[in-house]
XYZ file of C-alpha atoms in Angstrom:
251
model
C -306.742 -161.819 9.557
C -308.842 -164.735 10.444
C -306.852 -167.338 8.507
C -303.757 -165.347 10.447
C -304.742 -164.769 14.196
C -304.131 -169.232 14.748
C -300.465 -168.645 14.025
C -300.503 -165.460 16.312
C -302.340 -167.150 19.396
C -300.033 -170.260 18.746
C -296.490 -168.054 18.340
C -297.579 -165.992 21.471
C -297.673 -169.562 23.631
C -294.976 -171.104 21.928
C -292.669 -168.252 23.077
C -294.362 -168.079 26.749
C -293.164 -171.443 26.907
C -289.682 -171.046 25.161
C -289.121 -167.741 27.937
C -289.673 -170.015 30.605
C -286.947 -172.581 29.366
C -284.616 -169.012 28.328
C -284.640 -168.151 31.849
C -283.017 -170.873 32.903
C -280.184 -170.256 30.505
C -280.081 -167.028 31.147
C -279.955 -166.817 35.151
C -276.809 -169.746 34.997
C -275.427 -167.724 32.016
C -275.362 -164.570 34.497
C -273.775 -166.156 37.474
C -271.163 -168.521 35.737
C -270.724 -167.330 32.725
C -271.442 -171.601 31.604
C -274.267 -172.200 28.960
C -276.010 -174.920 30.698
C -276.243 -177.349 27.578
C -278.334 -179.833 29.587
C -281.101 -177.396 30.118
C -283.056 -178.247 27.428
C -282.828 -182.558 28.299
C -284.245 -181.629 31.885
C -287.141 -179.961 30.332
C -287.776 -183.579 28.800
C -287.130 -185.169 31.812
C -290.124 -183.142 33.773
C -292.096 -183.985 30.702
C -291.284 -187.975 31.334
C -291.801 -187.940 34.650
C -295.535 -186.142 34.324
C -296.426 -189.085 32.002
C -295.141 -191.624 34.508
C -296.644 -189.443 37.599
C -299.987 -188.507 35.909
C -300.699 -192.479 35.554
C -300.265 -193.441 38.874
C -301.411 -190.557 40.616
C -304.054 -187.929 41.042
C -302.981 -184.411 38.956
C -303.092 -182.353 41.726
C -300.162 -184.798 43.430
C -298.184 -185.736 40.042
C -298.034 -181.293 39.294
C -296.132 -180.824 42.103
C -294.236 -183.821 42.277
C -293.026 -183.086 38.814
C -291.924 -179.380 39.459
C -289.862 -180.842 43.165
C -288.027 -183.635 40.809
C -287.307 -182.176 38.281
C -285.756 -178.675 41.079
C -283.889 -181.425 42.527
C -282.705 -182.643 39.081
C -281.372 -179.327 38.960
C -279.753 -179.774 41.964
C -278.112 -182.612 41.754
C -276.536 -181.386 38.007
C -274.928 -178.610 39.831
C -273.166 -180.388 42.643
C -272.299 -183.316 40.551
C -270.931 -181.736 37.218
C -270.181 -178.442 37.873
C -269.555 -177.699 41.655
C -266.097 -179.843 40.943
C -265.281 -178.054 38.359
C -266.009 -174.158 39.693
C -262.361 -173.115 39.633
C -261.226 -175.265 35.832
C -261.195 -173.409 32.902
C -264.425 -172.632 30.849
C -264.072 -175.292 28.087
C -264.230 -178.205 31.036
C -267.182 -176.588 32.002
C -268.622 -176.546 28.700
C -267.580 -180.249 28.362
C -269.498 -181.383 31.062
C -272.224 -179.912 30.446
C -272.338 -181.418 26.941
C -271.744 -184.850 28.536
C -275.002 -184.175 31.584
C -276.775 -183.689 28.212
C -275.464 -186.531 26.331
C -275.642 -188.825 29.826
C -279.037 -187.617 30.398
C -280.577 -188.371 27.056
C -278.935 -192.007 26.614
C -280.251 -192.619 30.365
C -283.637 -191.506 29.111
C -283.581 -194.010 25.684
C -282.698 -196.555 28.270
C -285.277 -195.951 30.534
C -288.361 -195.698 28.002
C -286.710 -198.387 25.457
C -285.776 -196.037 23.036
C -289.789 -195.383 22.386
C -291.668 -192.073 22.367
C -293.664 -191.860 26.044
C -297.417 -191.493 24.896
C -299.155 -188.514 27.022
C -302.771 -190.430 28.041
C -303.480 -188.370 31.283
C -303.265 -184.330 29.712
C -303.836 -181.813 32.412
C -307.225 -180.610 32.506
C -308.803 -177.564 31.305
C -305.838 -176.023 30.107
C -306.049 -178.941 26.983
C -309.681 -177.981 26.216
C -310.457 -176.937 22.701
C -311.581 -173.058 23.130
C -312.351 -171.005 20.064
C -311.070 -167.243 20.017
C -312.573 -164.808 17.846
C -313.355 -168.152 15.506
C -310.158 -170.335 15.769
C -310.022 -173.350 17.632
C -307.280 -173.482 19.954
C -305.880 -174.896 23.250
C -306.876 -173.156 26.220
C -303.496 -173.617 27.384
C -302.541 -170.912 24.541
C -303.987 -168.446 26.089
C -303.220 -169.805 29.850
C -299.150 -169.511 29.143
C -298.329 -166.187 27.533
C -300.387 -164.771 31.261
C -298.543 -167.693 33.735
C -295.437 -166.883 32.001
C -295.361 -163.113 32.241
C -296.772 -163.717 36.702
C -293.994 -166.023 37.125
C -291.826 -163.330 35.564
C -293.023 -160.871 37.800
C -292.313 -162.848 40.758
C -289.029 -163.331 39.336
C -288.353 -159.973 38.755
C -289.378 -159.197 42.159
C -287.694 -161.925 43.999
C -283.719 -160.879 42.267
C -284.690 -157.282 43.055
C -286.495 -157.743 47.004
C -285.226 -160.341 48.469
C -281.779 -161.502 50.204
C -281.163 -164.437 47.873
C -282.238 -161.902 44.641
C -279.487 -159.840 45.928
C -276.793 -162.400 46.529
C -277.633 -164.171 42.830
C -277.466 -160.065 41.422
C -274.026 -159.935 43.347
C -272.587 -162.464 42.190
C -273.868 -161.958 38.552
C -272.233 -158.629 38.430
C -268.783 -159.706 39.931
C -268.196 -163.603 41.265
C -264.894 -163.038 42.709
C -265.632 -159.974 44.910
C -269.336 -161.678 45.976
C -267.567 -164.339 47.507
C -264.856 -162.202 49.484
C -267.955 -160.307 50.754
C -269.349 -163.080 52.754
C -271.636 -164.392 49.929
C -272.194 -168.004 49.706
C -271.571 -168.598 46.323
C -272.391 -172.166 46.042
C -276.116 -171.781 47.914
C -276.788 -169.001 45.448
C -275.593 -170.899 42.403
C -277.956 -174.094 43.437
C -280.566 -172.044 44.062
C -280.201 -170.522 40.459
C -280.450 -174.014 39.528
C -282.924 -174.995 41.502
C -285.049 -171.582 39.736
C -284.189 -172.224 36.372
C -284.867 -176.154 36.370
C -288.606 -175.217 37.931
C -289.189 -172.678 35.371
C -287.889 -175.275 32.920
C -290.758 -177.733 34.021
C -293.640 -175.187 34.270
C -292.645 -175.288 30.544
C -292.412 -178.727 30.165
C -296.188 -179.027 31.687
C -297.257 -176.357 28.807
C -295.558 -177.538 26.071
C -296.349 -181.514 26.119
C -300.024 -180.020 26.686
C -300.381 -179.640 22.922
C -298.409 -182.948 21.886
C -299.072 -186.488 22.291
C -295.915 -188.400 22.719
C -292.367 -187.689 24.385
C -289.262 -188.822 23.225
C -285.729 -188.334 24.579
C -285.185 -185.824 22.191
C -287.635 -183.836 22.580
C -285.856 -181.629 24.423
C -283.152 -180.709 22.056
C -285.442 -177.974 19.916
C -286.981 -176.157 22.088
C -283.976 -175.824 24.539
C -282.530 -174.559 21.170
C -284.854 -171.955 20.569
C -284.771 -171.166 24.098
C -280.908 -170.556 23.902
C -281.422 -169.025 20.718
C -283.940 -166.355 22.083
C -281.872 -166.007 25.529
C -278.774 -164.863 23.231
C -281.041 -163.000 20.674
C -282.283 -160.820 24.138
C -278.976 -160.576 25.374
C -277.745 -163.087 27.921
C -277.893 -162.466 31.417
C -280.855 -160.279 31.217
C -284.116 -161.551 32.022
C -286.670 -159.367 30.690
C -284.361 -159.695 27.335
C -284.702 -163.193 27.453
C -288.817 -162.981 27.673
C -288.657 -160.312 24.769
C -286.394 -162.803 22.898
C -288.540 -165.819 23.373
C -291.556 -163.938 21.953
C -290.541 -162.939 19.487
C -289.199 -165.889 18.193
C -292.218 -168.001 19.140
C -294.204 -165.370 16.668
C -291.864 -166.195 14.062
């Protein structure tokens, strides 16, 4: 059990972190029915920008700053590759998002020279070697599996209490019929954009908290697995998603 509980602590973050990134895939999936390919590259790019951020300014400014780019990121890969294309058929959807990813990535070797990113400023505490019932481990092990399931929560709550929750659940459940109801389909959709892409750097934050360098693919994995659990917890559904993640983090 002893030589076994490392790999249990470290499966239980790795999937926090890989839910976070699901969500994301998950929330678009629901809405327009589009697997956001790109997902996983703007995870990277909030990790590139908190290596660039963190060296120039304090952590409590570069945190923030890295979670507003990287919504606006979001953002701006809505309106500019798939706004245009809301009423084309599903493979030109699917196309573009495989070029945002492609475009994205190739901007990103340009940017950095091609060279993994080293990450000199961590964020501290959470990177703090902690020992649990005798392993050593990140504190940031233990710090996502909790800020993952909260920002669930608040998830959960916001799509079930609030206006917006109930416009993005709308439209989810029929697009066509949302919008003849008043709904503004293109707020809600950037704003599930805006969601997932946040979520996607939360994870970002944890995950580059337990590696040293980033590269402009380091994005393509885990935005695998995170697909990989989204589909495995059945797409569109949130809490599936989470349960997905986990379990493949574990294993």
């Amino acid at each position: 059990m002893q030589g076994l509980l490392p790999y249990v602590i470290n499966g239980i973050s790795a999937g926090g972190q890989y839910a976070l990134i699901a969500i994301g895939y998950t929330l678009v999936y629901g809405i327009l029915r589009l697997i956001n390919f790109a997902h996983g590259d703007v995870f990277m790019v909030a990790g590139l920008i908190m290596v660039y951020a963190s060296a120039s300014l304090p952590m409590y400014l570069a945190i923030p700053l890295v979670l507003v780019l990287t919504a606006l990121l979001g953002f701006v890969i809505e309106r500019a590759a798939y706004k245009p294309l809301r009423s084309a058929p599903r493979m030109s959807l699917m196309v573009s998002a495989i070029g945002v990813s492609y475009l994205i990535q190739n901007l990103a070797f340009y940017l950095t020279g091609g060279l993994p990113q080293p990450v000199t400023n961590p964020i501290p505490w959470v990177s703090d070697m902690i020992t649990v019932f005798g392993a050593q481990t990140k504190r940031v092990t233990l710090v996502t599996p909790v800020l993952t399931i909260l920002l669930v929560l608040v998830l959960v709550w916001l799509t079930k209490k609030t206006k917006i929750g109930m416009a993005m659940r709308a439209a989810s459940k029929d697009f066509e019929t949302a919008q003849l109801m008043g709904i503004k389909i293109n707020s809600v959709i950037s704003f599930t954009f805006i969601i997932g892409s946040a979520l996607a750097a939360v994870a970002s934050l944890l995950f580059f908290s337990n590696y040293t360098t980033i590269a402009p693919s380091s994005g393509a994995m885990p935005g695998l697995k995170a697909f990989v659990a989204a589909v495995f917890g059945g797409i569109g559904s949130i809490p599936g998603a989470v349960i997905g993640a986990f379990i493949i983090g574990i294993c």
